[in-house]
Amino acid sequence: MAIVNNPFIVGGYLSPHYFCDREVETEQLIRNITNERNVVIISVRRMGKTGLIRHCFYQDEIKEHYYTFFIDIYATASLREFVFALGKEIFEKLKPKGMKFIERFFSVISSLRAGFKLDSVTGEPTFDIGLGDIHTAETTLDEIFAYLEQADKPCIVAIDEFQQIGNYTEKNVEAILRTKVQHCQNARFIFAGSQKHIMMNMFNSPARPFYQSVNMMQLKSIPLTAYRAFVERLFLENKKRIEEELIDEVYNFFEGHTWYVQLMFNELYILTGKGEVCDRSLQSIALTNILQMQDFTYQEIFSRLPEKQKEVLIAIGKEQKATGVTSGKFIKKYKLSTPSSVQAALKGLLEKNLVSQEQNHYEIADKLLGVWLQKNY
């Protein structure tokens, strides 16, 4: 087991020892994949989709029998960028296996061969290719799927923030990918997304290419009982203790939202010395420290918003769960202008992913940003 300075991991996945619960979801995901079903995982951002996928990839029944690939396409804007990300991920996973695997990779994906080089100092294989080197994205995509089909073990390809393909400059990517996925018998696919209404429409609408082609999973909060035991264990293993009431308060403050809860315990762990007890007096200190680290980022985000969007964002932040945002009552309470201007501002905030729509209300997508707004405005 790897030795870590802080057992509350907030960046990436380390091992099952530092992973909390998700036993039911892990079993469900592995069962789907091993029974040759493609899967959609939907949850709000930072609820733990990536961690769950990495955790499943770590399990022996997956690790020993499949090649696993993971790409996050949140920052991509075109099919070319998608192809680049997928090709690079496959190459990086094959690199430790040696030249035999790399040569086979480029024998199939010949359009990327120009990017294959050996480092002049270390002799290590490198993938030195830019987006401009992908001349025909669909041709390279065909080759990548051909490679997956010919692999000597079945493959699992996980694509995070999959709803992003709807924003690509090309308008037929959904149909292209559906056709490729449908005809690829040697690979299973996990499509993860954080914009529920877009993902549900993409996979549940009869008019869309991916209709009824997957099993759906919705990721919710880890139960408090499981998180409480997890936190207590990690503190005790490191000769520290923590008050049960504090665990409950942190969990409830962030409504069980995995990444924010984990970040708070990461900071509380730092503030607690060996042999000491972490109590509720440290909660406000930890939160202040975290907000100070984020202050510059949030100021930058806020300063770039048009005035109307700032006003609506502040109002939603104060409400926490805002309903009737275009009603006369809401507009009067927060001194906003007109229903149409609020609607326009809301549209802009949704497009920027600063606000999310959950059932019948709106809330700040980044919970820490919501706290920052309450404290500053």
Coordinates of C-alpha atoms in Angstrom, one line a residue:
M1 CA 0.0 0.0 0.0
A2 CA 1.3 3.4 -1.0
I3 CA 2.3 5.8 1.8
V4 CA 0.6 9.2 1.6
N5 CA 1.0 12.4 3.7
N6 CA -2.7 13.0 3.7
P7 CA -5.1 10.0 3.3
F8 CA -8.0 12.2 2.1
I9 CA -7.2 12.1 -1.6
V10 CA -8.6 15.0 -3.6
G11 CA -6.8 14.5 -7.0
G12 CA -7.2 11.3 -8.8
Y13 CA -7.5 7.7 -7.5
L14 CA -4.8 5.9 -5.5
S15 CA -6.1 2.5 -4.2
P16 CA -9.2 0.9 -2.7
H17 CA -7.8 1.7 0.8
Y18 CA -8.4 5.4 0.2
F19 CA -11.7 5.0 -1.6
C20 CA -15.0 5.3 0.3
D21 CA -17.8 2.8 -0.2
R22 CA -19.5 2.7 -3.6
E23 CA -19.7 -1.0 -3.1
V24 CA -23.1 -1.4 -4.8
E25 CA -22.2 0.9 -7.7
T26 CA -18.9 -0.9 -8.2
E27 CA -20.6 -4.2 -8.3
Q28 CA -23.3 -2.9 -10.7
L29 CA -20.8 -1.3 -13.1
I30 CA -18.5 -4.4 -13.2
R31 CA -21.6 -6.7 -13.7
N32 CA -22.7 -4.5 -16.7
I33 CA -19.3 -4.4 -18.3
T34 CA -18.5 -8.1 -17.8
N35 CA -21.9 -8.9 -19.4
E36 CA -21.0 -6.9 -22.4
R37 CA -23.3 -3.9 -21.8
N38 CA -22.4 -0.3 -22.4
V39 CA -23.1 2.0 -19.5
V40 CA -24.1 5.6 -18.8
I41 CA -23.1 7.2 -15.5
I42 CA -24.9 10.5 -14.6
S43 CA -24.2 12.7 -11.7
V44 CA -23.5 16.3 -10.9
R45 CA -19.8 17.3 -11.3
R46 CA -17.4 16.2 -8.5
M47 CA -19.7 13.5 -7.1
G48 CA -17.2 10.8 -7.8
K49 CA -17.8 9.5 -11.3
T50 CA -14.1 9.4 -12.2
G51 CA -13.2 7.8 -8.9
L52 CA -15.8 5.1 -9.4
I53 CA -14.6 4.3 -12.9
R54 CA -10.9 4.2 -11.8
H55 CA -11.9 2.0 -8.8
C56 CA -13.6 -0.5 -11.1
F57 CA -10.6 -0.5 -13.4
Y58 CA -8.5 -1.4 -10.3
Q59 CA -10.5 -4.6 -9.5
D60 CA -8.9 -7.9 -10.4
E61 CA -11.8 -9.0 -12.6
I62 CA -11.3 -5.9 -14.8
K63 CA -7.5 -5.3 -14.4
E64 CA -6.5 -8.8 -15.4
H65 CA -8.9 -9.4 -18.3
Y66 CA -9.4 -6.1 -20.0
Y67 CA -7.4 -3.2 -21.4
T68 CA -8.8 0.0 -19.9
F69 CA -8.7 3.5 -21.3
F70 CA -10.1 6.7 -19.8
I71 CA -10.5 10.2 -21.4
D72 CA -12.1 13.4 -20.1
I73 CA -13.4 15.4 -23.0
Y74 CA -14.7 18.4 -21.0
A75 CA -12.2 20.7 -22.7
T76 CA -12.6 19.4 -26.2
A77 CA -14.5 21.3 -28.9
S78 CA -14.2 19.1 -32.0
L79 CA -14.0 15.5 -33.3
R80 CA -10.3 16.1 -34.0
E81 CA -9.7 16.9 -30.4
F82 CA -11.7 13.9 -29.3
V83 CA -9.6 11.6 -31.6
F84 CA -6.4 13.2 -30.4
A85 CA -7.3 12.5 -26.7
L86 CA -8.3 8.9 -27.4
G87 CA -5.3 8.1 -29.5
K88 CA -2.9 9.6 -26.9
E89 CA -4.6 7.7 -24.1
I90 CA -4.3 4.4 -25.9
F91 CA -0.6 5.1 -26.8
E92 CA 0.3 6.0 -23.2
K93 CA -1.3 2.9 -21.8
L94 CA 0.6 0.7 -24.3
K95 CA 4.0 2.4 -23.8
P96 CA 5.0 0.4 -20.7
K97 CA 4.2 -2.8 -22.6
G98 CA 7.1 -2.3 -25.0
M99 CA 7.9 -1.8 -28.6
K100 CA 6.0 -4.8 -29.8
F101 CA 2.7 -3.3 -28.7
I102 CA 3.6 0.1 -29.9
E103 CA 4.5 -1.1 -33.4
R104 CA 1.2 -3.0 -33.6
F105 CA -0.6 0.2 -32.5
F106 CA 1.0 2.2 -35.4
S107 CA 0.5 -0.6 -37.9
V108 CA -3.2 -0.2 -37.4
I109 CA -3.4 3.5 -36.6
S110 CA -1.1 4.4 -39.5
S111 CA -2.3 8.0 -39.7
L112 CA -0.7 8.8 -36.4
R113 CA 2.7 7.1 -37.2
A114 CA 4.3 10.5 -37.9
G115 CA 3.9 11.4 -34.3
F116 CA 5.9 8.4 -33.0
K117 CA 9.5 9.2 -32.0
L118 CA 12.2 8.0 -29.7
D119 CA 13.5 10.4 -27.1
S120 CA 17.1 11.3 -28.1
V121 CA 18.3 11.2 -24.5
T122 CA 16.3 8.3 -22.8
G123 CA 15.4 6.3 -25.9
E124 CA 11.9 6.1 -24.6
P125 CA 9.0 6.1 -27.1
T126 CA 7.1 9.4 -27.2
F127 CA 3.9 10.5 -28.9
D128 CA 4.9 13.8 -30.4
I129 CA 1.8 14.8 -32.4
G130 CA -0.3 18.0 -32.5
L131 CA -3.9 18.5 -33.5
G132 CA -2.7 19.8 -36.8
D133 CA -1.2 16.4 -37.6
I134 CA -4.6 14.8 -37.5
H135 CA -5.7 15.6 -41.1
T136 CA -8.9 13.5 -41.3
A137 CA -10.3 12.9 -37.9
E138 CA -12.9 10.4 -39.0
T139 CA -10.2 8.3 -40.8
T140 CA -8.1 8.2 -37.6
L141 CA -11.2 7.4 -35.6
D142 CA -11.9 4.4 -37.9
E143 CA -8.3 3.2 -37.3
I144 CA -8.6 3.6 -33.5
F145 CA -11.8 1.5 -33.5
A146 CA -10.1 -1.1 -35.8
Y147 CA -7.3 -1.3 -33.2
L148 CA -9.8 -1.8 -30.4
E149 CA -11.5 -4.5 -32.4
Q150 CA -8.2 -6.4 -33.0
A151 CA -6.8 -6.1 -29.5
D152 CA -5.8 -9.4 -27.9
K153 CA -8.0 -8.7 -24.9
P154 CA -11.4 -7.0 -24.7
C155 CA -11.2 -3.2 -24.1
I156 CA -13.1 -0.8 -21.9
V157 CA -13.2 2.8 -23.0
A158 CA -14.5 5.4 -20.5
I159 CA -15.4 8.8 -21.8
D160 CA -16.0 11.5 -19.1
E161 CA -18.2 14.6 -19.7
F162 CA -19.6 12.9 -22.7
Q163 CA -22.4 15.5 -23.2
Q164 CA -19.6 17.8 -24.6
I165 CA -19.9 16.1 -28.0
G166 CA -23.1 18.0 -28.5
N167 CA -21.1 21.2 -28.6
Y168 CA -18.6 20.1 -31.2
T169 CA -18.2 22.1 -34.4
E170 CA -19.2 19.0 -36.3
K171 CA -22.9 18.3 -35.9
N172 CA -22.9 14.6 -36.7
V173 CA -20.5 13.3 -34.0
E174 CA -23.2 11.6 -32.0
A175 CA -24.3 9.5 -35.0
I176 CA -20.7 8.7 -36.0
L177 CA -19.7 7.5 -32.6
R178 CA -23.0 5.5 -32.2
T179 CA -22.2 3.6 -35.4
K180 CA -18.6 2.9 -34.4
V181 CA -19.6 1.7 -30.9
Q182 CA -22.4 -0.5 -32.3
H183 CA -20.0 -2.3 -34.6
C184 CA -17.1 -2.7 -32.1
Q185 CA -17.6 -6.1 -30.6
N186 CA -14.3 -6.2 -28.6
A187 CA -14.9 -3.1 -26.5
R188 CA -17.4 -1.9 -23.9
F189 CA -18.0 1.8 -23.3
I190 CA -18.7 3.9 -20.2
F191 CA -20.3 7.3 -21.0
A192 CA -20.1 9.6 -18.0
G193 CA -21.7 13.0 -17.8
S194 CA -22.6 15.8 -15.4
Q195 CA -25.4 17.6 -17.3
K196 CA -28.3 15.3 -16.5
H197 CA -30.9 16.8 -18.8
I198 CA -28.5 16.6 -21.8
M199 CA -27.4 13.1 -21.0
M200 CA -30.9 11.8 -20.4
N201 CA -32.1 13.4 -23.7
M202 CA -29.1 11.9 -25.6
F203 CA -29.7 8.3 -24.4
N204 CA -33.5 8.3 -23.8
S205 CA -34.9 10.2 -26.8
P206 CA -36.1 7.9 -29.7
A207 CA -34.9 10.6 -32.1
R208 CA -31.2 10.3 -31.0
P209 CA -28.6 7.8 -32.2
F210 CA -27.8 6.4 -28.8
Y211 CA -31.4 5.7 -27.9
Q212 CA -31.8 2.5 -25.8
S213 CA -28.2 1.4 -26.4
V214 CA -26.9 1.5 -22.8
N215 CA -27.7 0.7 -19.2
M216 CA -28.2 3.8 -17.0
M217 CA -26.7 4.5 -13.6
Q218 CA -27.2 7.6 -11.6
L219 CA -24.6 8.4 -9.0
K220 CA -25.8 9.9 -5.7
S221 CA -24.2 10.8 -2.4
I222 CA -22.3 8.2 -0.5
P223 CA -24.4 7.4 2.7
L224 CA -23.4 9.3 5.8
T225 CA -22.9 6.1 7.8
A226 CA -20.3 4.8 5.3
Y227 CA -18.5 8.2 5.1
R228 CA -18.4 8.5 8.9
A229 CA -16.7 5.1 9.3
F230 CA -14.3 5.9 6.4
V231 CA -13.2 9.2 8.0
E232 CA -12.9 7.8 11.5
R233 CA -10.7 4.9 10.1
L234 CA -8.3 7.1 8.3
F235 CA -7.8 9.5 11.2
L236 CA -7.3 6.5 13.6
E237 CA -4.8 4.8 11.3
N238 CA -2.7 8.0 11.5
K239 CA -2.9 8.3 15.3
K240 CA -5.5 11.1 15.2
R241 CA -9.2 11.2 16.2
I242 CA -12.1 13.2 15.0
E243 CA -15.5 14.1 16.6
E244 CA -18.4 12.2 15.1
E245 CA -20.5 15.4 15.2
L246 CA -18.0 17.2 13.1
I247 CA -18.1 14.5 10.4
D248 CA -21.9 14.8 10.3
E249 CA -21.7 18.6 10.1
V250 CA -19.2 18.7 7.2
Y251 CA -21.2 16.0 5.3
N252 CA -24.5 17.9 5.8
F253 CA -22.9 21.3 5.0
F254 CA -21.9 20.1 1.5
E255 CA -25.0 17.8 1.2
G256 CA -22.8 14.7 0.9
H257 CA -21.2 16.1 -2.3
T258 CA -18.1 13.8 -2.5
W259 CA -15.3 16.1 -3.6
Y260 CA -16.1 19.0 -1.3
V261 CA -16.6 16.7 1.7
Q262 CA -13.2 15.1 0.9
L263 CA -11.5 18.5 0.5
M264 CA -12.8 19.6 3.9
F265 CA -11.5 16.4 5.6
N266 CA -8.2 16.8 3.8
E267 CA -7.8 20.3 5.4
L268 CA -9.1 19.2 8.8
Y269 CA -6.5 16.4 8.7
I270 CA -3.7 18.9 8.1
L271 CA -5.0 21.0 11.1
T272 CA -4.9 18.1 13.5
G273 CA -1.6 16.9 15.0
K274 CA -0.7 13.4 16.0
G275 CA -2.5 12.3 19.1
E276 CA -4.9 15.2 18.8
V277 CA -8.7 15.3 18.4
C278 CA -10.2 17.1 15.5
D279 CA -13.2 19.0 16.9
R280 CA -15.8 21.5 15.6
S281 CA -13.6 24.5 16.5
L282 CA -11.5 23.6 13.4
Q283 CA -14.4 23.6 11.0
S284 CA -14.6 27.3 10.3
I285 CA -10.7 27.5 10.1
A286 CA -10.7 24.7 7.5
L287 CA -13.4 26.4 5.4
T288 CA -11.7 29.8 5.6
N289 CA -8.4 28.2 4.5
I290 CA -10.0 26.5 1.5
L291 CA -11.9 29.6 0.4
Q292 CA -8.7 31.7 0.6
M293 CA -7.0 29.2 -1.7
Q294 CA -9.9 29.6 -4.2
D295 CA -10.3 33.3 -3.8
F296 CA -8.2 34.5 -6.8
T297 CA -10.0 32.0 -9.1
Y298 CA -13.4 33.0 -8.0
Q299 CA -12.6 36.7 -8.3
E300 CA -11.4 36.1 -11.8
I301 CA -14.6 34.1 -12.7
F302 CA -16.9 36.7 -11.2
S303 CA -15.1 39.7 -12.7
R304 CA -15.6 38.4 -16.2
L305 CA -19.4 38.1 -15.9
P306 CA -21.8 40.7 -17.3
E307 CA -23.5 42.7 -14.6
K308 CA -26.9 41.0 -15.0
Q309 CA -25.4 37.6 -14.7
K310 CA -23.5 38.7 -11.5
E311 CA -26.8 39.8 -10.0
V312 CA -28.6 36.6 -10.7
L313 CA -25.6 34.5 -9.6
I314 CA -25.5 36.3 -6.2
A315 CA -29.3 35.9 -5.8
I316 CA -29.1 32.1 -6.5
G317 CA -26.1 31.8 -4.2
K318 CA -28.1 33.5 -1.3
E319 CA -31.1 31.3 -1.9
Q320 CA -28.9 28.1 -2.3
K321 CA -31.9 26.4 -4.0
A322 CA -33.7 29.0 -6.0
T323 CA -37.2 28.5 -7.3
G324 CA -39.4 30.9 -9.2
V325 CA -36.4 32.9 -10.3
T326 CA -38.4 34.9 -12.9
S327 CA -41.3 35.6 -10.5
G328 CA -42.1 39.0 -9.3
K329 CA -41.5 37.9 -5.7
F330 CA -37.9 36.7 -6.5
I331 CA -37.1 39.7 -8.7
K332 CA -38.3 42.2 -6.0
K333 CA -36.5 40.4 -3.2
Y334 CA -33.1 40.6 -4.9
K335 CA -33.7 43.9 -6.8
L336 CA -33.4 42.4 -10.2
S337 CA -34.7 44.0 -13.4
T338 CA -37.2 42.2 -15.6
P339 CA -38.2 38.5 -16.0
S340 CA -36.7 38.5 -19.5
S341 CA -33.4 39.9 -18.4
V342 CA -33.2 37.3 -15.6
Q343 CA -34.0 34.5 -18.1
A344 CA -31.3 35.7 -20.4
A345 CA -28.8 35.9 -17.5
L346 CA -29.8 32.5 -16.4
K347 CA -29.2 31.1 -19.9
G348 CA -25.7 32.5 -19.9
L349 CA -24.9 31.1 -16.4
L350 CA -26.1 27.7 -17.5
E351 CA -24.0 27.7 -20.6
K352 CA -21.0 28.6 -18.5
N353 CA -21.8 25.7 -16.1
L354 CA -21.9 28.2 -13.2
V355 CA -25.5 27.3 -12.4
S356 CA -27.2 23.9 -12.6
Q357 CA -30.8 23.1 -12.9
E358 CA -32.0 20.4 -10.5
Q359 CA -35.6 19.3 -10.9
N360 CA -37.6 22.4 -9.9
H361 CA -34.8 24.7 -8.7
Y362 CA -31.5 26.3 -9.7
E363 CA -28.3 26.2 -7.6
I364 CA -24.6 27.2 -7.9
A365 CA -22.8 24.3 -9.6
D366 CA -19.6 24.8 -7.6
K367 CA -20.7 24.5 -4.0
L368 CA -17.5 26.3 -2.8
L369 CA -18.3 29.2 -5.1
G370 CA -21.8 29.3 -3.5
V371 CA -20.2 29.7 -0.1
W372 CA -17.7 32.3 -1.4
L373 CA -20.6 34.4 -2.8
Q374 CA -22.6 34.2 0.5
K375 CA -19.5 35.4 2.4
N376 CA -18.6 38.2 0.0
Y377 CA -21.9 39.5 -1.3

